[in-house]
Amino acid sequence: MKCPYCGGETRYAKCEFCDSVIEQSAGETVNEMLQDVTRNVTQNIVQNITINPNTTIGISKKSKSTAIVLCCLGFFGMGGIHRFYAGKIGTGILWFCTVGCFGIGTVMDLVSLIINKFYDSHERPISKW
């Protein structure tokens, strides 16, 4: 609303620019206060919500050394056991049926484990020895 004295735009019964008291009905005052509270609450909610694009929260409880040993079993015809250990059941079955994607997937997983880029089913890196 505009102040009738200075013409400044204000949201309250008292002008923010010239400190004049503006007469208005009680309904208008309550409605404006409700809009201000709603606006402030909405801004606080938006500011307090943090969207983390990196879903890797924390480190996996799985052991890196166990995963490496299980991954190496893939070179002896038992591919994919490390993926079952990490909770990746679907790709574990694929690795098991194809002997570690014909060895290529096993090598890639072994390298990923060594450089801490292998993740469990909750997208947490398996890096704890």
PDB file of N, CA and C in Angstrom, residues 80 83-84 87-97 121:
ATOM      1  N   GLY A  80      31.780 -61.527  -9.307  1.00  0.00           N
ATOM      2  CA  GLY A  80      30.602 -60.842  -8.793  1.00  0.00           C
ATOM      3  C   GLY A  80      30.361 -60.975  -7.311  1.00  0.00           C
ATOM      4  N   ARG A  83      30.403 -57.766  -5.498  1.00  0.00           N
ATOM      5  CA  ARG A  83      29.227 -56.932  -5.725  1.00  0.00           C
ATOM      6  C   ARG A  83      28.082 -57.349  -4.803  1.00  0.00           C
ATOM      7  N   PHE A  84      27.939 -58.643  -4.563  1.00  0.00           N
ATOM      8  CA  PHE A  84      26.959 -59.089  -3.572  1.00  0.00           C
ATOM      9  C   PHE A  84      27.332 -58.533  -2.194  1.00  0.00           C
ATOM     10  N   GLY A  87      26.293 -55.074  -1.751  1.00  0.00           N
ATOM     11  CA  GLY A  87      24.853 -54.860  -1.778  1.00  0.00           C
ATOM     12  C   GLY A  87      24.299 -54.615  -3.158  1.00  0.00           C
ATOM     13  N   LYS A  88      25.105 -54.769  -4.179  1.00  0.00           N
ATOM     14  CA  LYS A  88      24.674 -54.568  -5.556  1.00  0.00           C
ATOM     15  C   LYS A  88      24.271 -55.921  -6.142  1.00  0.00           C
ATOM     16  N   ILE A  89      23.074 -56.370  -5.801  1.00  0.00           N
ATOM     17  CA  ILE A  89      22.617 -57.714  -6.133  1.00  0.00           C
ATOM     18  C   ILE A  89      22.451 -57.896  -7.647  1.00  0.00           C
ATOM     19  N   GLY A  90      21.831 -56.937  -8.309  1.00  0.00           N
ATOM     20  CA  GLY A  90      21.578 -57.048  -9.751  1.00  0.00           C
ATOM     21  C   GLY A  90      22.848 -57.214 -10.564  1.00  0.00           C
ATOM     22  N   THR A  91      23.823 -56.346 -10.347  1.00  0.00           N
ATOM     23  CA  THR A  91      25.077 -56.467 -11.091  1.00  0.00           C
ATOM     24  C   THR A  91      25.910 -57.630 -10.574  1.00  0.00           C
ATOM     25  N   GLY A  92      25.673 -58.026  -9.324  1.00  0.00           N
ATOM     26  CA  GLY A  92      26.350 -59.215  -8.800  1.00  0.00           C
ATOM     27  C   GLY A  92      25.929 -60.453  -9.570  1.00  0.00           C
ATOM     28  N   ILE A  93      24.634 -60.571  -9.849  1.00  0.00           N
ATOM     29  CA  ILE A  93      24.140 -61.706 -10.644  1.00  0.00           C
ATOM     30  C   ILE A  93      24.716 -61.652 -12.051  1.00  0.00           C
ATOM     31  N   LEU A  94      24.743 -60.455 -12.649  1.00  0.00           N
ATOM     32  CA  LEU A  94      25.308 -60.297 -13.996  1.00  0.00           C
ATOM     33  C   LEU A  94      26.780 -60.699 -14.017  1.00  0.00           C
ATOM     34  N   TRP A  95      27.548 -60.216 -13.052  1.00  0.00           N
ATOM     35  CA  TRP A  95      28.978 -60.548 -12.984  1.00  0.00           C
ATOM     36  C   TRP A  95      29.170 -62.052 -12.764  1.00  0.00           C
ATOM     37  N   PHE A  96      28.317 -62.649 -11.923  1.00  0.00           N
ATOM     38  CA  PHE A  96      28.440 -64.074 -11.620  1.00  0.00           C
ATOM     39  C   PHE A  96      28.148 -64.920 -12.867  1.00  0.00           C
ATOM     40  N   CYS A  97      27.109 -64.549 -13.619  1.00  0.00           N
ATOM     41  CA  CYS A  97      26.724 -65.321 -14.814  1.00  0.00           C
ATOM     42  C   CYS A  97      27.678 -65.128 -15.981  1.00  0.00           C
ATOM     43  N   SER A 121      25.764 -50.164  -2.180  1.00  0.00           N
ATOM     44  CA  SER A 121      24.422 -49.952  -2.715  1.00  0.00           C
ATOM     45  C   SER A 121      23.794 -48.636  -2.259  1.00  0.00           C
TER      46      SER A 121
END
